[in-house]
Amino acid sequence: MKIRSLFKNVTIKQANIFTILVIFFFTMIFVGLLVEEMYEDYERALEQSYVTNGELNSQSEILEKKHKKLKSLMIKTVLVIVTLSFILFALFLGLHNLFNKLLHRDTQAFLDFFEQAAHKDKVINPKAMFFKDFKIMVGYANEMVGKINAQKNSLKEMNLGLEDRVKNKTAALQLINKNLEKEKKFSQDLLKSQKEFLRYTVHETNTPLSVILTSIELYVMNHPRDRQLSKIEAAVKNIFSIYDDLSYLVKKDQVEYPKIVLNLGNYISSRIDFFTEVAQHSRITFNYIPEASNMHIYFNETKLQRIVDNTITNAIKYTLANEVVNINLEQIGAYIEFSMGSKSKIIKDTDRVFDEYYREEENRDGFGIGLRLVRTICDEEDVMISVSSDDDQTVFKYRFKLMGE
């Protein structure tokens, strides 16, 4: 791992220098070993010469000359070997430099190619390469450049197409926005006209309804009540309840509803009397006996009427024929609980019964806004609501804060 990390960032030039030094080192070792071997041969030859000529002392001068000649010959031979080694090393170094320059040229061509490939679509000429391996690599590189260029051209065409599509989409969206603005203005004008019409209608409906009810009361004072007149009176009172809801919806954002002290027991009794004729027409009777008479709350009368009237009319509408609507009023701690229960079809989803436009029986008349209005008022005035429904009866309960508590 240490050797690998040592040569991890070595360049080709550094590797070449390292290779030359290693070759030079081993060449010197080879020359040294060769010279040493020749010197040992020379020593052995010299010893043999002394042994052979040991008896001929008279010829010592001749032997000395032979020794000098042999030593001179050895030195010349060593010099020839060293010189030849350096010549061979020089030839090898020249060839190495030549091939290294060719390798560097081919490598540099690839480096330049990859450096400019991101900005230019230029390819490499295979004939400019010296080594066959690089020529093969040039073929792969040029093929890669060709594919990249084809993809770039395809992307350019795609981008041009996308720009055109975006422009067309933008123009279409701008046209749609203009149409939406027109439709929005039309809807706002229509809603404004609808509110004006509703306000005018509500205002104009009050007078004829009051005239009809007054006329019925005057007629009953002088004539016996008959079945047809009771039907008319019940229908008018239903209309009056709807009128009161609409009137409250129209005026609730423009009119302040001040609170006053109200006797809740007496107020509920008055509203039961008002709807008794309607209940009788639907073959339903009220059973109302409050536990105490002095139960006062601090509340707005219009809002209280919307809670009580909508609860009563809802009970009349959904209670089964010939059944009794039980109305109860009792004090529970610091609260007064107003409850109304009767036998009717089970309410499957008691959590949604106060949602706007929600009706469990679609074939029933009405818009489903009465109980939603009740929920809104109760949320505004901190009145707690609970609904329970089973096979025996359906009960609506409201808890008002007792005055003075």
PDB file of N, CA and C in Angstrom, residues 248 252-253 257 259 299 303 373-383:
ATOM      1  N   TYR A 248     -80.997  36.987   8.039  1.00  0.00           N
ATOM      2  CA  TYR A 248     -79.797  36.993   8.877  1.00  0.00           C
ATOM      3  C   TYR A 248     -78.537  36.846   8.022  1.00  0.00           C
ATOM      4  N   LYS A 252     -75.858  39.808   8.278  1.00  0.00           N
ATOM      5  CA  LYS A 252     -74.950  39.503   9.384  1.00  0.00           C
ATOM      6  C   LYS A 252     -73.599  40.201   9.288  1.00  0.00           C
ATOM      7  N   ASP A 253     -73.153  40.543   8.080  1.00  0.00           N
ATOM      8  CA  ASP A 253     -71.869  41.221   7.929  1.00  0.00           C
ATOM      9  C   ASP A 253     -71.982  42.739   7.974  1.00  0.00           C
ATOM     10  N   TYR A 257     -75.338  42.851  16.141  1.00  0.00           N
ATOM     11  CA  TYR A 257     -76.381  42.156  16.880  1.00  0.00           C
ATOM     12  C   TYR A 257     -76.061  42.266  18.378  1.00  0.00           C
ATOM     13  N   LYS A 259     -76.304  42.134  22.468  1.00  0.00           N
ATOM     14  CA  LYS A 259     -76.822  41.137  23.402  1.00  0.00           C
ATOM     15  C   LYS A 259     -77.728  41.794  24.442  1.00  0.00           C
ATOM     16  N   PHE A 299     -77.612  37.154  25.599  1.00  0.00           N
ATOM     17  CA  PHE A 299     -77.496  36.661  24.225  1.00  0.00           C
ATOM     18  C   PHE A 299     -78.242  37.603  23.295  1.00  0.00           C
ATOM     19  N   LYS A 303     -79.925  35.924  16.966  1.00  0.00           N
ATOM     20  CA  LYS A 303     -79.111  34.712  16.879  1.00  0.00           C
ATOM     21  C   LYS A 303     -79.757  33.554  17.627  1.00  0.00           C
ATOM     22  N   LEU A 373     -75.937  27.328   9.678  1.00  0.00           N
ATOM     23  CA  LEU A 373     -76.089  28.647  10.280  1.00  0.00           C
ATOM     24  C   LEU A 373     -76.071  28.535  11.807  1.00  0.00           C
ATOM     25  N   VAL A 374     -76.717  27.491  12.334  1.00  0.00           N
ATOM     26  CA  VAL A 374     -76.724  27.245  13.778  1.00  0.00           C
ATOM     27  C   VAL A 374     -75.293  27.019  14.277  1.00  0.00           C
ATOM     28  N   ARG A 375     -74.534  26.183  13.571  1.00  0.00           N
ATOM     29  CA  ARG A 375     -73.143  25.907  13.954  1.00  0.00           C
ATOM     30  C   ARG A 375     -72.315  27.192  13.968  1.00  0.00           C
ATOM     31  N   THR A 376     -72.466  28.030  12.958  1.00  0.00           N
ATOM     32  CA  THR A 376     -71.697  29.277  12.879  1.00  0.00           C
ATOM     33  C   THR A 376     -71.988  30.177  14.079  1.00  0.00           C
ATOM     34  N   ILE A 377     -73.275  30.324  14.410  1.00  0.00           N
ATOM     35  CA  ILE A 377     -73.652  31.178  15.542  1.00  0.00           C
ATOM     36  C   ILE A 377     -73.116  30.599  16.850  1.00  0.00           C
ATOM     37  N   CYS A 378     -73.231  29.283  17.025  1.00  0.00           N
ATOM     38  CA  CYS A 378     -72.748  28.647  18.259  1.00  0.00           C
ATOM     39  C   CYS A 378     -71.238  28.800  18.410  1.00  0.00           C
ATOM     40  N   ASP A 379     -70.508  28.694  17.303  1.00  0.00           N
ATOM     41  CA  ASP A 379     -69.055  28.886  17.368  1.00  0.00           C
ATOM     42  C   ASP A 379     -68.718  30.320  17.750  1.00  0.00           C
ATOM     43  N   GLU A 380     -69.484  31.270  17.201  1.00  0.00           N
ATOM     44  CA  GLU A 380     -69.245  32.683  17.511  1.00  0.00           C
ATOM     45  C   GLU A 380     -69.541  32.999  18.978  1.00  0.00           C
ATOM     46  N   GLU A 381     -70.558  32.359  19.541  1.00  0.00           N
ATOM     47  CA  GLU A 381     -71.019  32.702  20.898  1.00  0.00           C
ATOM     48  C   GLU A 381     -70.603  31.667  21.946  1.00  0.00           C
ATOM     49  N   ASP A 382     -69.710  30.744  21.598  1.00  0.00           N
ATOM     50  CA  ASP A 382     -69.210  29.726  22.549  1.00  0.00           C
ATOM     51  C   ASP A 382     -70.327  28.872  23.128  1.00  0.00           C
ATOM     52  N   VAL A 383     -71.262  28.475  22.284  1.00  0.00           N
ATOM     53  CA  VAL A 383     -72.337  27.565  22.683  1.00  0.00           C
ATOM     54  C   VAL A 383     -71.914  26.153  22.297  1.00  0.00           C
TER      55      VAL A 383
END
